[in-house]
CSV table of C-alpha atoms in Angstrom, one decimal:
chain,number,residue,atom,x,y,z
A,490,UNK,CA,198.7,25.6,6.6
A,491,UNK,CA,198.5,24.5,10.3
A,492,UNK,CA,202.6,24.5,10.1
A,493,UNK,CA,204.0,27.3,10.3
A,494,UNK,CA,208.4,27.6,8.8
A,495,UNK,CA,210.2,29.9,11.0
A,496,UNK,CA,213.2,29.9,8.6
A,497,UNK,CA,213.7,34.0,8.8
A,498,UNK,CA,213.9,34.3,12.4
A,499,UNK,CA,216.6,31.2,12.4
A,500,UNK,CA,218.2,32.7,9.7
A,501,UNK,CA,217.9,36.2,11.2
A,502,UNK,CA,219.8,35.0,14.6
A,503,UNK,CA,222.1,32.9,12.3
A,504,UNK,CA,223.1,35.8,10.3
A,505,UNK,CA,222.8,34.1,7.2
A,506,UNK,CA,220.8,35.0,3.9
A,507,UNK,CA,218.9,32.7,2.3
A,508,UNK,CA,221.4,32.5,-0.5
A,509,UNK,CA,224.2,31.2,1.7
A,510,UNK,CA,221.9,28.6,3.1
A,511,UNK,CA,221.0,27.3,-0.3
A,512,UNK,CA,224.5,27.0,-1.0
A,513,UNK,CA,225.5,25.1,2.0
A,514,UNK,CA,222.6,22.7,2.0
A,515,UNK,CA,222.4,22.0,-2.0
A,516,UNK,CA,219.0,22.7,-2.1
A,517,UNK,CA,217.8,25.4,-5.2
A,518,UNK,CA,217.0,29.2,-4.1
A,519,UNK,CA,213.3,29.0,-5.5
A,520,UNK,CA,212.8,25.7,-3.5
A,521,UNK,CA,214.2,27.4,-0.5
A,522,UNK,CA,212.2,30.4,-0.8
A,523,UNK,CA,208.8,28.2,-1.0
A,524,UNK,CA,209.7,26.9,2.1
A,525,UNK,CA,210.5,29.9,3.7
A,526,UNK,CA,207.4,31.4,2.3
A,527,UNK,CA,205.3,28.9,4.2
A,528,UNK,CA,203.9,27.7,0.3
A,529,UNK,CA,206.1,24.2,1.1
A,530,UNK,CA,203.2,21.6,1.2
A,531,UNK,CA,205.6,18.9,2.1
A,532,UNK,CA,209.5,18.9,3.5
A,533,UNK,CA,211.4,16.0,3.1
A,534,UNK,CA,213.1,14.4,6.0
A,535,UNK,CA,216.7,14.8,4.3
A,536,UNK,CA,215.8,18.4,3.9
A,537,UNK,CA,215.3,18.9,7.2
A,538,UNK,CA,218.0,17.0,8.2
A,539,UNK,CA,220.6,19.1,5.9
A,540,UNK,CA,218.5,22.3,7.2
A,541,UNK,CA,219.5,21.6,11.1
A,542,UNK,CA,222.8,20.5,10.5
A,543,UNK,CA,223.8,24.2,8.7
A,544,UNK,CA,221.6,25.7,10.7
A,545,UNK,CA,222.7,24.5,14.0
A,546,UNK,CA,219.2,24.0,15.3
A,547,UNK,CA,216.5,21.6,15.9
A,548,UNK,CA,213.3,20.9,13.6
A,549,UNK,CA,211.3,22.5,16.6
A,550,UNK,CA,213.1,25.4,15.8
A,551,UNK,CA,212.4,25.6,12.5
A,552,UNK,CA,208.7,24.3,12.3
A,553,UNK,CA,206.1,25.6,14.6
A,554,UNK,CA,202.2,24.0,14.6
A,555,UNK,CA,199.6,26.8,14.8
A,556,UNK,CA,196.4,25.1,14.0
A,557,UNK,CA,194.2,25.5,11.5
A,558,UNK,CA,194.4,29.1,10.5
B,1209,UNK,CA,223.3,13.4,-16.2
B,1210,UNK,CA,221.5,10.1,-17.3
B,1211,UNK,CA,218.2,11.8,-15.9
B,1212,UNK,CA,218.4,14.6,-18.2
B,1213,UNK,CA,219.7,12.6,-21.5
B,1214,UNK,CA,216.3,10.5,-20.7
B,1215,UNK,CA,214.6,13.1,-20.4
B,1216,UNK,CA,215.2,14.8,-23.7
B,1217,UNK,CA,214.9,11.4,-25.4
B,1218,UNK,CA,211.1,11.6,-24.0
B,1219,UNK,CA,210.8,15.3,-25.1
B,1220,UNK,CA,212.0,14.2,-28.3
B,1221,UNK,CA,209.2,11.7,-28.5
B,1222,UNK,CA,206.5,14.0,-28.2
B,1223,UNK,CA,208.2,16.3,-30.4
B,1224,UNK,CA,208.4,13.9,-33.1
B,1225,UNK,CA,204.7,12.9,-32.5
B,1226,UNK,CA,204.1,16.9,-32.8
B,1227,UNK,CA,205.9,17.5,-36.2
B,1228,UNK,CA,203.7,14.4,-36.9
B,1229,UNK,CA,200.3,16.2,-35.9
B,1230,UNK,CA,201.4,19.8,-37.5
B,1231,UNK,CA,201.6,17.5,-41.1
B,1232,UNK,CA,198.3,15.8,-40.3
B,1233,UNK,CA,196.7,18.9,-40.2
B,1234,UNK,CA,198.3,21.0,-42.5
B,1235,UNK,CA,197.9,18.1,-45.3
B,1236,UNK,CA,194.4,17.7,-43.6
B,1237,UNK,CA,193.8,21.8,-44.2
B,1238,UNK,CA,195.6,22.0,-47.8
B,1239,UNK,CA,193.8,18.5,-48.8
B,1240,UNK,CA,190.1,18.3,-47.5
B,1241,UNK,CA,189.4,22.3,-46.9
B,1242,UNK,CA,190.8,24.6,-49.5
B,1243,UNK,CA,190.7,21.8,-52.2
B,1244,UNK,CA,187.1,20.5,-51.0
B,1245,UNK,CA,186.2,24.1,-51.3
B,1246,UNK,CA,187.5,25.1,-54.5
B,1247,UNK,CA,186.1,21.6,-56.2
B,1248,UNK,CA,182.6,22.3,-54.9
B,1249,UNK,CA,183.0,25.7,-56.7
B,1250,UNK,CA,184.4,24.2,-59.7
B,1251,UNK,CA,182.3,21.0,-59.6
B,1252,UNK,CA,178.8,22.8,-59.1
B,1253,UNK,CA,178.8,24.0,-62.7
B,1254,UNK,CA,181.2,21.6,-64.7
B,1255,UNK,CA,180.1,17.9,-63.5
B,1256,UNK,CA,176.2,19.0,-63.4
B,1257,UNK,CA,175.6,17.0,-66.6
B,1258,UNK,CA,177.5,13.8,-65.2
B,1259,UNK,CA,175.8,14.4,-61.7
B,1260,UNK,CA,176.8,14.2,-58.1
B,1261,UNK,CA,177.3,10.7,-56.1
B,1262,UNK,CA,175.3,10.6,-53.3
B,1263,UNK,CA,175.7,7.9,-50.5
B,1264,UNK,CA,172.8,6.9,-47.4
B,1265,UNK,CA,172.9,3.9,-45.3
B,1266,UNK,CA,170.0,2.0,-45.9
B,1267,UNK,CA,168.5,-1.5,-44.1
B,1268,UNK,CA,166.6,-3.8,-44.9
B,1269,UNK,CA,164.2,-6.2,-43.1
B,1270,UNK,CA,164.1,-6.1,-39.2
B,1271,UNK,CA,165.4,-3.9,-36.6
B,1272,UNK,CA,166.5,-0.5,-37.5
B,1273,UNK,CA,169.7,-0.3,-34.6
B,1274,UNK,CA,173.0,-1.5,-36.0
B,1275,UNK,CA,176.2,-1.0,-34.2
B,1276,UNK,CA,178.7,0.0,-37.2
B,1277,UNK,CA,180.5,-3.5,-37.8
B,1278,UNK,CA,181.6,-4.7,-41.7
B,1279,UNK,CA,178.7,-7.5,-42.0
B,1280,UNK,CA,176.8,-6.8,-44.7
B,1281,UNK,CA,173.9,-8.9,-44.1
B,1282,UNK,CA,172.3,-11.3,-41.1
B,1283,UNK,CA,171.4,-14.3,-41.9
B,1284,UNK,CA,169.5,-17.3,-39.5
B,1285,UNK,CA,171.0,-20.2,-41.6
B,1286,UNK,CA,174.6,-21.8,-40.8
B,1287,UNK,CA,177.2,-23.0,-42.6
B,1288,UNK,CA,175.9,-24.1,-45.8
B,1289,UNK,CA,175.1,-20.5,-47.8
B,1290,UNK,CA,172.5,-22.4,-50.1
B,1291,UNK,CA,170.3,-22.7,-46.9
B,1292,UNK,CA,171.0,-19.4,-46.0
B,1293,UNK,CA,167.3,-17.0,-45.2
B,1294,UNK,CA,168.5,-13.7,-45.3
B,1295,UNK,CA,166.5,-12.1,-42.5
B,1296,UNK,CA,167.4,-8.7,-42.7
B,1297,UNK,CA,170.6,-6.8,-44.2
B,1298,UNK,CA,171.9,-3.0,-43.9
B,1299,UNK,CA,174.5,-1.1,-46.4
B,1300,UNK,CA,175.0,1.9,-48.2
B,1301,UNK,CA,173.2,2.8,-51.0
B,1302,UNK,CA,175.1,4.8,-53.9
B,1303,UNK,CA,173.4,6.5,-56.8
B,1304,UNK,CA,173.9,9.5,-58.8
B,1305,UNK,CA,171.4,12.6,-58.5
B,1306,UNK,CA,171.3,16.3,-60.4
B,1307,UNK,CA,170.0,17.8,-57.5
B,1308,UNK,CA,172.3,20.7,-56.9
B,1309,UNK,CA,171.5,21.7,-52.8
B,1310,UNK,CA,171.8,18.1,-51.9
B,1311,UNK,CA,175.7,18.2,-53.6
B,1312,UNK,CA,175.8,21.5,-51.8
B,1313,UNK,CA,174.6,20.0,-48.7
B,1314,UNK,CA,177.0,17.1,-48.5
B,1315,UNK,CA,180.0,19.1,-49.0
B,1316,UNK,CA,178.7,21.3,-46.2
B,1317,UNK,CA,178.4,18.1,-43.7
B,1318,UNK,CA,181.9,17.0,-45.3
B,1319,UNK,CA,183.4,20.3,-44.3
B,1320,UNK,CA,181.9,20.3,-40.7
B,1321,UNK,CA,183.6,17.1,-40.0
B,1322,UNK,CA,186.6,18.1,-41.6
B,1323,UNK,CA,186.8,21.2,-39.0
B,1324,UNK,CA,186.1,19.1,-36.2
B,1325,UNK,CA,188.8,16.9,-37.4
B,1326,UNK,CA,190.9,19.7,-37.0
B,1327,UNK,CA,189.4,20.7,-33.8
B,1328,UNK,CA,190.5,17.4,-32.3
B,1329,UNK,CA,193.9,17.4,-33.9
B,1330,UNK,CA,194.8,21.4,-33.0
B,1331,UNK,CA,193.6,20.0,-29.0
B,1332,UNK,CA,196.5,17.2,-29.4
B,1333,UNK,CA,199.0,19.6,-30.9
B,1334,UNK,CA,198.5,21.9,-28.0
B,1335,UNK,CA,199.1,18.8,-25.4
B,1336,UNK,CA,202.0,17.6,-27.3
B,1337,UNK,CA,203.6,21.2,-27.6
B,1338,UNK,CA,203.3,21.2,-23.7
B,1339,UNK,CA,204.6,17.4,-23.3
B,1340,UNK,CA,207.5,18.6,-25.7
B,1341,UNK,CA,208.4,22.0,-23.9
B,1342,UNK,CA,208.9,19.6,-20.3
B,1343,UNK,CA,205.3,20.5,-18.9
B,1344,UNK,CA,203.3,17.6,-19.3
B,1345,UNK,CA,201.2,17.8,-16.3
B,1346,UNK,CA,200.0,21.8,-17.4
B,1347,UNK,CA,197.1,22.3,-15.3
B,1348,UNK,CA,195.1,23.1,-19.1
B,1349,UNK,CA,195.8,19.9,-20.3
B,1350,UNK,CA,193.4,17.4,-18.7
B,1351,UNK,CA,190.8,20.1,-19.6
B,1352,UNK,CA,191.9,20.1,-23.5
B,1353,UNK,CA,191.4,16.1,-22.9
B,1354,UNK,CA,188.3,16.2,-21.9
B,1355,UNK,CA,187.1,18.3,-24.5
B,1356,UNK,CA,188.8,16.4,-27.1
B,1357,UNK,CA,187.0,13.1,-25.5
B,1358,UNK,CA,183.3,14.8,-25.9
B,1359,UNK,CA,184.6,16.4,-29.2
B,1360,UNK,CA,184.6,12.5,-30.5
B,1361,UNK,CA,181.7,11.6,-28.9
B,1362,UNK,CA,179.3,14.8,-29.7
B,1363,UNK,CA,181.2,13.4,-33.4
B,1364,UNK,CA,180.1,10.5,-33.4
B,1365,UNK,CA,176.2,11.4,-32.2
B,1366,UNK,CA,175.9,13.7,-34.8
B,1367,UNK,CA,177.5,11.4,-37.2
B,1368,UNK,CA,174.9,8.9,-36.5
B,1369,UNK,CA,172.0,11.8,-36.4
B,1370,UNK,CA,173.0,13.0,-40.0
B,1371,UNK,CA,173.5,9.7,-41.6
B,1372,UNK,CA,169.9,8.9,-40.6
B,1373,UNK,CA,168.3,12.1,-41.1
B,1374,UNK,CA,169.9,12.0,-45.0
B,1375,UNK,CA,168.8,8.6,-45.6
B,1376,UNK,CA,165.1,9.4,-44.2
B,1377,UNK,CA,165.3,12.3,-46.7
B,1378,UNK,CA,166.9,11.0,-49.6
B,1379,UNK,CA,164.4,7.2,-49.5
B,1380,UNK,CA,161.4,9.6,-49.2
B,1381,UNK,CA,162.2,11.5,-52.4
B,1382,UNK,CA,163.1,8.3,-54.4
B,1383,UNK,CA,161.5,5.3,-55.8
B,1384,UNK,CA,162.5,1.9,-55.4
B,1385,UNK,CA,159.9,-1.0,-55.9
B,1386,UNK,CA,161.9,-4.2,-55.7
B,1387,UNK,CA,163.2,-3.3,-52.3
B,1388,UNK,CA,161.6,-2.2,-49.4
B,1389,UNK,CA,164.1,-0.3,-47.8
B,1390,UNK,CA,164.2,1.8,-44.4
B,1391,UNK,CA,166.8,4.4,-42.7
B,1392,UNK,CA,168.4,2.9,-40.4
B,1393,UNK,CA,170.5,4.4,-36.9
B,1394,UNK,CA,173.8,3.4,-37.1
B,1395,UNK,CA,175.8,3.5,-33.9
B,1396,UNK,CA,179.3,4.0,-34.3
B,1397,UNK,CA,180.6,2.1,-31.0
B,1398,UNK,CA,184.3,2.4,-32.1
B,1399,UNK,CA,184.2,6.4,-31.9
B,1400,UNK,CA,182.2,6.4,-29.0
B,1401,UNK,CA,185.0,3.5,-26.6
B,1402,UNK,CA,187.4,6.2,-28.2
B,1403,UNK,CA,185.4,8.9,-26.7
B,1404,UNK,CA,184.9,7.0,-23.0
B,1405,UNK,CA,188.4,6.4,-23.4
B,1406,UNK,CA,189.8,9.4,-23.8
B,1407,UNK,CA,187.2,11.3,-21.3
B,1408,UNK,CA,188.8,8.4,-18.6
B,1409,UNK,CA,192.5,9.7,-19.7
B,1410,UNK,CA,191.3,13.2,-18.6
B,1411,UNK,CA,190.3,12.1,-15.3
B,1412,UNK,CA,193.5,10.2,-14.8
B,1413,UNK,CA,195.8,13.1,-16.3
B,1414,UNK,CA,193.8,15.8,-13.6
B,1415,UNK,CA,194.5,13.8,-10.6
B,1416,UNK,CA,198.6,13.3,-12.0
B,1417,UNK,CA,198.3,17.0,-12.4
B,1418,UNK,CA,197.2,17.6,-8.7
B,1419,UNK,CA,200.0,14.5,-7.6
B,1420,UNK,CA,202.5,16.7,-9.9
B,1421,UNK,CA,201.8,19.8,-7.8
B,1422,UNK,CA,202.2,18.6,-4.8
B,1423,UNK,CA,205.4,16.9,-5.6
B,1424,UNK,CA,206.8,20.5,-7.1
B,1425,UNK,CA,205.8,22.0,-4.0
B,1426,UNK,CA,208.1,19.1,-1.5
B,1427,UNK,CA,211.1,20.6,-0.8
């Protein structure tokens, strides 16, 4: 996938676990872990929203473009 | 809350349907096989003095290609039936024979469709027991469609093959001299627009499959 999910390094300098994150946000652990896994094949803008506003961050933080790999 | 009462409402559909199915085929199983089976054993030796019916579409007159509607005969005269010319007609003709291997024979064809029968129906169990458990869009499904659509339609050929084949057979061994009859190819068109149809249902259902993943895999 040319997008690459840089969840575990925000979460990492967060000090956060995924679990926590889940909470906060309302958004299931598996589907979390597909995104953070770089499986997601689509993220919702209300994701992404919720995902910044826990996180603290902006969505170039969290999503990087590396071309087709 | 209302999502998930609806939900098992429409699980509850297909599982009724199921339950529906598992009878079909049991009754189908109990019924056609193991009673078919054990009156061919029983039959073969008591009702050889009474004979066997035997049963080959035959036509009459022109043409030899009939799709597989009710009309019993063609006719180039209308309204009035005492001006009626009957041109050329197509039945089934019904007689009873002593010939043991024939009776043999037509249980054997009779027990061939009854297993593809089943065939069909096991393939729509297995959807439904999918549909039922809340995985409708199982990537083996369109697959079991697509077989079940050239299941009816292989069916329905060899349907047509047999019945013709038979009634070549059976008008070359007997004699009738007021009638010229012929075997004729009888298409069944209903079986195969069931086929097409389900066939098109199993493209549909793959691409809702693909649409299904992608939507599982939005997060």
């Amino acid at each position: 996938m040319a997008i690459h999910v840089n969840l575990d390094r925000v979460l990492l300098d967060r000090d956060m676990t995924l679990t926590e994150l889940a909470d906060r946000v309302g958004i299931a652990l598996p589907n979390l872990s597909i995104l953070k896994t770089n499986k997601a094949r689509a993220v919702r803008f209300s994701t992404l929203a919720a995902l910044c506003r826990e996180l603290g961050c902006q969505p170039g933080d969290l999503l990087e473009y590396r071309g087709e790999e | 809350m209302n999502a998930t009462v609806e939900g098992l409402q429409r699980r509850g559909l297909a599982r009724g349907l199921k339950i529906s199915l598992d009878v079909l085929f049991y009754l189908t199983l109990v019924v056609a096989v193991v009673m078919r089976v054990g009156a061919l054993g029983i039959s073969s030796f008591t009702d050889y003095e009474d004979g066997w019916e035997h049963n080959v579409p035959v036509a009459v007159g022109e043409g030899s290609f009939y799709a597989h509607l009710p009309v019993e005969a063609v006719h180039d005269a209308w309204p009035a039936l005492e001006y009626t010319r009957i041109s050329a007609a197509h039945g089934r003709l019904r007689f009873l024979h002593y010939s043991l291997p024939v009776h043999l024979g037509r249980s054997a064809i009779a027990l061939l469709f009854t297993g593809l029968f089943l065939w069909g129906l096991t393939l729509l169990r297995r959807i439904l027991a999918t549909t039922a458990g809340g995985r409708p869009f199982d990537p083996i499904n369109p697959r079991r469609l697509n077989a079940l659509g050239w299941l009816v339609l292989a069916s329905s050929a060899l349907a047509t093959l047999l019945d013709y084949m038979m009634s070549k057979w059976t008008l070359s061994r007997i004699e009738i001299t007021t009638v010229p009859l012929s075997p004729p190819m009888e298409i069944h068109t209903e079986w195969i627009l069931c086929g097409l149809l389900v066939l098109v249902l199993a493209a549909i259902w793959k691409e809702a499959v693909q649409m299904a993943e992608e939507q599982s895999l939005t997060v």
